mmCIF file of C-alpha atoms in Angstrom:
data_model
loop_
_atom_site.group_PDB
_atom_site.id
_atom_site.type_symbol
_atom_site.label_atom_id
_atom_site.label_comp_id
_atom_site.label_asym_id
_atom_site.label_seq_id
_atom_site.Cartn_x
_atom_site.Cartn_y
_atom_site.Cartn_z
ATOM 1 C CA MET I 1 -42.336 90.729 9.181
ATOM 2 C CA ASP I 2 -45.123 88.278 9.653
ATOM 3 C CA TRP I 3 -44.268 85.758 6.935
ATOM 4 C CA LEU I 4 -43.665 83.172 9.660
ATOM 5 C CA GLY I 5 -46.182 84.412 12.187
ATOM 6 C CA GLU I 6 -44.708 85.790 15.394
ATOM 7 C CA LEU I 7 -41.120 84.780 14.507
ATOM 8 C CA ASP I 8 -38.882 87.614 13.370
ATOM 9 C CA ALA I 9 -37.420 87.139 9.894
ATOM 10 C CA TYR I 10 -33.812 87.392 11.051
ATOM 11 C CA LEU I 11 -34.414 84.636 13.613
ATOM 12 C CA ALA I 12 -35.885 82.443 10.886
ATOM 13 C CA TRP I 13 -32.767 82.940 8.717
ATOM 14 C CA LEU I 14 -30.460 82.289 11.677
ATOM 15 C CA SER I 15 -32.444 79.114 12.470
ATOM 16 C CA ILE I 16 -32.218 77.981 8.847
ATOM 17 C CA GLY I 17 -28.468 78.661 8.888
ATOM 18 C CA LEU I 18 -27.962 76.650 12.084
ATOM 19 C CA LEU I 19 -30.145 73.825 10.765
ATOM 20 C CA LEU I 20 -28.089 73.666 7.551
ATOM 21 C CA ALA I 21 -24.846 73.682 9.562
ATOM 22 C CA ILE I 22 -26.107 70.801 11.717
ATOM 23 C CA MET I 23 -27.177 68.909 8.601
ATOM 24 C CA GLU I 24 -23.678 69.408 7.165
ATOM 25 C CA MET I 25 -22.201 67.805 10.272
ATOM 26 C CA LEU I 26 -24.610 64.869 10.149
ATOM 27 C CA ILE I 27 -24.575 64.385 6.361
ATOM 28 C CA PRO I 28 -21.202 65.668 5.128
ATOM 29 C CA GLY I 29 -21.374 66.865 1.554
ATOM 30 C CA VAL I 30 -19.362 70.117 1.541
ATOM 31 C CA TYR I 31 -22.197 72.241 0.125
ATOM 32 C CA LEU I 32 -24.619 72.716 2.999
ATOM 33 C CA ILE I 33 -22.066 74.630 5.055
ATOM 34 C CA TRP I 34 -21.832 77.309 2.369
ATOM 35 C CA LEU I 35 -25.614 77.627 2.245
ATOM 36 C CA ALA I 36 -25.599 77.817 6.044
ATOM 37 C CA LEU I 37 -23.156 80.737 5.884
ATOM 38 C CA ALA I 38 -25.366 82.483 3.318
ATOM 39 C CA ALA I 39 -28.447 81.986 5.542
ATOM 40 C CA LEU I 40 -26.592 83.301 8.604
ATOM 41 C CA ALA I 41 -25.373 86.339 6.647
ATOM 42 C CA THR I 42 -28.900 86.940 5.343
ATOM 43 C CA GLY I 43 -30.179 86.780 8.914
ATOM 44 C CA ALA I 44 -27.585 89.303 10.055
ATOM 45 C CA LEU I 45 -28.350 91.666 7.161
ATOM 46 C CA THR I 46 -32.097 91.325 7.775
ATOM 47 C CA TYR I 47 -31.593 92.238 11.424
ATOM 48 C CA VAL I 48 -29.444 95.283 10.587
ATOM 49 C CA LEU I 49 -31.283 96.568 7.484
ATOM 50 C CA ASP I 50 -34.858 95.254 8.078
ATOM 51 C CA LEU I 51 -35.148 93.856 4.536
ATOM 52 C CA GLY I 52 -38.412 92.777 2.962
ATOM 53 C CA LEU I 53 -39.060 89.126 2.080
ATOM 54 C CA SER I 54 -38.208 89.476 -1.610
ATOM 55 C CA PHE I 55 -34.905 91.208 -0.794
ATOM 56 C CA GLN I 56 -34.127 88.523 1.761
ATOM 57 C CA ILE I 57 -34.620 85.743 -0.777
ATOM 58 C CA VAL I 58 -32.607 87.559 -3.469
ATOM 59 C CA ASN I 59 -29.899 88.285 -0.888
ATOM 60 C CA PHE I 60 -29.776 84.600 0.153
ATOM 61 C CA VAL I 61 -29.555 83.392 -3.460
ATOM 62 C CA PHE I 62 -26.780 85.820 -4.398
ATOM 63 C CA LEU I 63 -24.836 85.204 -1.188
ATOM 64 C CA SER I 64 -25.164 81.446 -1.742
ATOM 65 C CA LEU I 65 -23.789 81.731 -5.273
ATOM 66 C CA ILE I 66 -20.957 84.036 -4.234
ATOM 67 C CA ILE I 67 -19.932 81.890 -1.254
ATOM 68 C CA VAL I 68 -20.164 78.556 -3.131
ATOM 69 C CA TYR I 69 -18.143 79.769 -6.128
ATOM 70 C CA SER I 70 -15.585 81.489 -3.881
ATOM 71 C CA ALA I 71 -15.144 78.319 -1.825
ATOM 72 C CA ARG I 72 -14.883 76.215 -4.986
ATOM 73 C CA ARG I 73 -12.196 78.509 -6.371
ATOM 74 C CA MET I 74 -10.331 78.492 -3.044
ATOM 75 C CA VAL I 75 -10.317 74.685 -2.927
ATOM 76 C CA ARG I 76 -9.225 74.492 -6.588
ATOM 77 C CA ASP I 77 -6.348 76.940 -6.053
ATOM 78 C CA ASN I 78 -5.271 75.411 -2.719
ATOM 79 C CA PRO I 79 -5.880 71.671 -2.960
ATOM 80 C CA ILE I 80 -5.565 69.520 0.127
ATOM 81 C CA GLU I 81 -2.442 67.415 -0.298
ATOM 82 C CA SER I 82 -2.586 63.951 1.162
ATOM 83 C CA THR I 83 0.215 62.595 3.322
ATOM 84 C CA ASP I 84 -0.473 59.212 1.705
ATOM 85 C CA PRO I 85 -1.430 59.717 -1.963
ATOM 86 C CA LEU I 86 -1.623 55.949 -2.587
ATOM 87 C CA LEU I 87 -4.080 55.356 0.259
ATOM 88 C CA ASN I 88 -6.872 54.121 -2.018
ATOM 89 C CA ASN I 89 -4.633 52.785 -4.795
ATOM 90 C CA ARG I 90 -3.913 49.214 -3.711
ATOM 91 C CA MET I 91 -1.995 48.268 -6.858
ATOM 92 C CA GLY I 92 0.036 51.472 -6.721
ATOM 93 C CA ARG I 93 1.179 50.492 -3.229
ATOM 94 C CA LEU I 94 2.548 47.207 -4.607
ATOM 95 C CA VAL I 95 4.992 48.860 -7.026
ATOM 96 C CA GLY I 96 8.536 48.186 -5.825
ATOM 97 C CA GLN I 97 7.516 45.205 -3.684
ATOM 98 C CA THR I 98 8.729 41.663 -4.286
ATOM 99 C CA ALA I 99 6.495 38.698 -5.052
ATOM 100 C CA THR I 100 6.730 35.003 -5.815
ATOM 101 C CA VAL I 101 5.562 33.468 -9.073
ATOM 102 C CA THR I 102 2.809 30.929 -8.280
ATOM 103 C CA VAL I 103 1.742 30.069 -11.821
ATOM 104 C CA ALA I 104 4.661 30.073 -14.261
ATOM 105 C CA ILE I 105 4.767 33.124 -16.495
ATOM 106 C CA SER I 106 4.703 31.861 -20.064
ATOM 107 C CA ASP I 107 4.008 33.929 -23.151
ATOM 108 C CA GLY I 108 4.069 36.943 -20.851
ATOM 109 C CA ASP I 109 1.170 35.947 -18.563
ATOM 110 C CA GLY I 110 1.054 34.191 -15.178
ATOM 111 C CA ARG I 111 0.249 34.722 -11.505
ATOM 112 C CA VAL I 112 2.247 35.999 -8.542
ATOM 113 C CA ARG I 113 1.705 35.985 -4.788
ATOM 114 C CA GLN I 114 2.409 39.146 -2.849
ATOM 115 C CA GLY I 115 1.554 39.041 0.823
ATOM 116 C CA ASP I 116 -1.622 37.025 1.216
ATOM 117 C CA SER I 117 -3.015 37.805 -2.252
ATOM 118 C CA GLU I 118 -2.507 36.318 -5.668
ATOM 119 C CA TRP I 119 -2.440 38.609 -8.691
ATOM 120 C CA LEU I 120 -2.408 38.257 -12.454
ATOM 121 C CA ALA I 121 1.046 39.141 -13.704
ATOM 122 C CA ARG I 122 2.680 40.071 -16.968
ATOM 123 C CA GLY I 123 6.407 39.880 -17.621
ATOM 124 C CA PRO I 124 9.202 37.776 -19.089
ATOM 125 C CA ASP I 125 8.876 33.982 -18.949
ATOM 126 C CA MET I 126 9.718 32.582 -15.493
ATOM 127 C CA ASP I 127 9.184 29.336 -13.642
ATOM 128 C CA SER I 128 6.936 28.898 -10.643
ATOM 129 C CA GLY I 129 8.708 29.846 -7.398
ATOM 130 C CA ALA I 130 10.856 32.584 -8.980
ATOM 131 C CA ARG I 131 11.126 35.894 -7.126
ATOM 132 C CA VAL I 132 10.065 39.012 -9.019
ATOM 133 C CA ARG I 133 9.890 42.750 -8.433
ATOM 134 C CA ILE I 134 6.624 44.549 -9.202
ATOM 135 C CA THR I 135 7.411 47.432 -11.561
ATOM 136 C CA GLY I 136 3.920 48.705 -12.314
ATOM 137 C CA PHE I 137 0.398 47.689 -13.175
ATOM 138 C CA ASP I 138 -1.948 47.761 -16.124
ATOM 139 C CA GLY I 139 -5.588 47.539 -15.136
ATOM 140 C CA GLY I 140 -5.786 44.553 -12.776
ATOM 141 C CA THR I 141 -2.515 42.987 -13.918
ATOM 142 C CA LEU I 142 0.843 43.519 -12.213
ATOM 143 C CA LEU I 143 3.881 44.170 -14.391
ATOM 144 C CA VAL I 144 6.879 42.242 -13.069
ATOM 145 C CA GLU I 145 10.555 41.703 -13.774
ATOM 146 C CA PRO I 146 12.963 39.065 -12.471
ATOM 147 C CA LEU I 147 14.457 39.900 -9.103
ATOM 148 C CA THR I 148 18.228 39.915 -9.487
ATOM 149 C CA ARG I 149 20.224 39.371 -6.363
ATOM 150 C CA LEU I 150 23.363 41.348 -5.657
ATOM 151 C CA GLU I 151 25.452 38.131 -5.724
ATOM 152 C CA ASP I 152 24.128 37.316 -9.221
ATOM 153 C CA LYS I 153 25.201 40.736 -10.467
ATOM 154 C CA ARG I 154 28.661 40.345 -8.922
ATOM 155 C CA ASP I 155 29.107 36.826 -10.345
ATOM 156 C CA GLY I 156 28.109 38.038 -13.805
ATOM 157 C CA ALA I 157 30.591 40.920 -13.588
ATOM 158 C CA THR I 158 33.517 38.702 -12.548
ATOM 159 C CA GLU I 159 32.782 36.117 -15.240
ATOM 160 C CA GLU I 160 32.575 38.771 -17.949
ATOM 161 C CA GLY I 161 35.638 40.626 -16.731
ATOM 162 C CA ALA I 162 37.766 37.520 -16.017
ATOM 163 C CA PRO I 163 40.787 36.979 -18.259
ATOM 164 C CA ALA I 164 40.530 34.112 -20.732
#
């Protein structure tokens, strides 16, 4: 083959495959590695079968399609499960935490402080300084409920159950 001068065609395909693999490492995007595999396979087949240029290009295109769709199906059927699914969900991480009301919640809206941040909050009416538990979120607003202490629950039970 003299489509690249003195360079053998299989060496050109192997070089393209290695270049694509290096580009995948430098610019991760998940697709170049599959094209690199197709180029390497085309180079190997060209070396073994001495294919013409048109067959090499058709072979590369079909191998690229087959490898990309196979990899896509493999990733879809076997997803990578994260050890920390809430890693990029800051508000999701706050659910279950306690906070302090900084701006009294009236008519369902107010502000709470959790850690070093202040958040919009929605919940039952409460005075500033009250402790709340974060039960969820809606957009950028935390949903809160009053934090009941164990002593409060016990006192309520003894008063209700006490003989008159």
